[in-house]
């Protein structure tokens, strides 16, 4: 069960990073968000979609 949850978190993180890279933000913001997602793999995608997608 732990492996399935870990795999799901990894897939979500990769999809969010792809979305960040494709976005029209400045490069500095992209780098910041990628770092947030990498270092906070469970909370980072949630923060990205709550804070950045509203802009």
Short mmCIF file of C-alpha atoms in Angstrom, two decimals:
data_model
loop_
_atom_site.label_atom_id
_atom_site.label_comp_id
_atom_site.label_asym_id
_atom_site.label_seq_id
_atom_site.Cartn_x
_atom_site.Cartn_y
_atom_site.Cartn_z
CA UNK A 1 0.00 0.00 0.00
CA UNK A 2 2.87 2.36 0.84
CA UNK A 3 4.38 1.86 -2.62
CA UNK A 4 1.11 2.71 -4.32
CA UNK A 5 0.76 5.96 -2.37
CA UNK A 6 4.40 6.86 -3.07
CA UNK A 7 3.91 6.18 -6.77
CA UNK A 8 0.77 8.31 -6.83
CA UNK A 9 2.58 11.22 -5.14
CA UNK A 10 5.46 10.89 -7.62
CA UNK A 11 3.10 10.96 -10.61
CA UNK A 12 1.27 14.01 -9.24
CA UNK A 13 4.57 15.81 -8.62
CA UNK A 14 5.81 15.12 -12.15
CA UNK A 15 2.54 16.35 -13.66
CA UNK A 16 2.66 19.52 -11.59
CA UNK A 17 6.28 20.18 -12.56
CA UNK A 18 5.36 19.77 -16.24
CA UNK A 19 2.49 22.21 -15.73
CA UNK A 20 4.83 24.69 -14.06
CA UNK A 21 7.40 24.48 -16.86
CA UNK A 22 4.71 25.00 -19.51
CA UNK A 23 3.16 27.98 -17.73
CA UNK A 24 3.69 31.60 -18.72
CA UNK A 25 5.30 32.63 -15.44
CA UNK A 26 8.72 34.20 -15.22
CA UNK A 27 11.64 31.83 -14.95
CA UNK A 28 12.29 32.85 -11.34
CA UNK A 29 8.74 31.90 -10.32
CA UNK A 30 9.01 28.61 -12.21
CA UNK A 31 12.23 27.70 -10.41
CA UNK A 32 10.71 28.65 -7.06
CA UNK A 33 7.60 26.52 -7.63
CA UNK A 34 9.61 23.54 -8.87
CA UNK A 35 11.73 23.72 -5.72
CA UNK A 36 8.60 23.90 -3.56
CA UNK A 37 7.16 20.82 -5.28
CA UNK A 38 10.43 18.90 -5.04
CA UNK A 39 11.08 19.66 -1.36
CA UNK A 40 7.43 19.42 -0.27
CA UNK A 41 6.14 16.59 -2.46
CA UNK A 42 2.79 16.23 -0.72
CA UNK A 43 2.02 19.87 0.09
CA UNK A 44 3.77 21.54 -2.87
CA UNK A 45 1.26 20.62 -5.59
CA UNK A 46 -1.62 21.64 -3.36
CA UNK A 47 -0.01 25.01 -2.66
CA UNK A 48 0.71 25.52 -6.35
CA UNK A 49 -2.85 24.92 -7.43
CA UNK A 50 -4.35 26.93 -4.57
CA UNK A 51 -2.03 29.93 -4.82
CA UNK A 52 -0.74 30.15 -8.37
CA UNK A 53 -3.64 28.90 -10.48
CA UNK A 54 -5.87 31.70 -9.20
CA UNK A 55 -3.70 34.32 -10.89
#
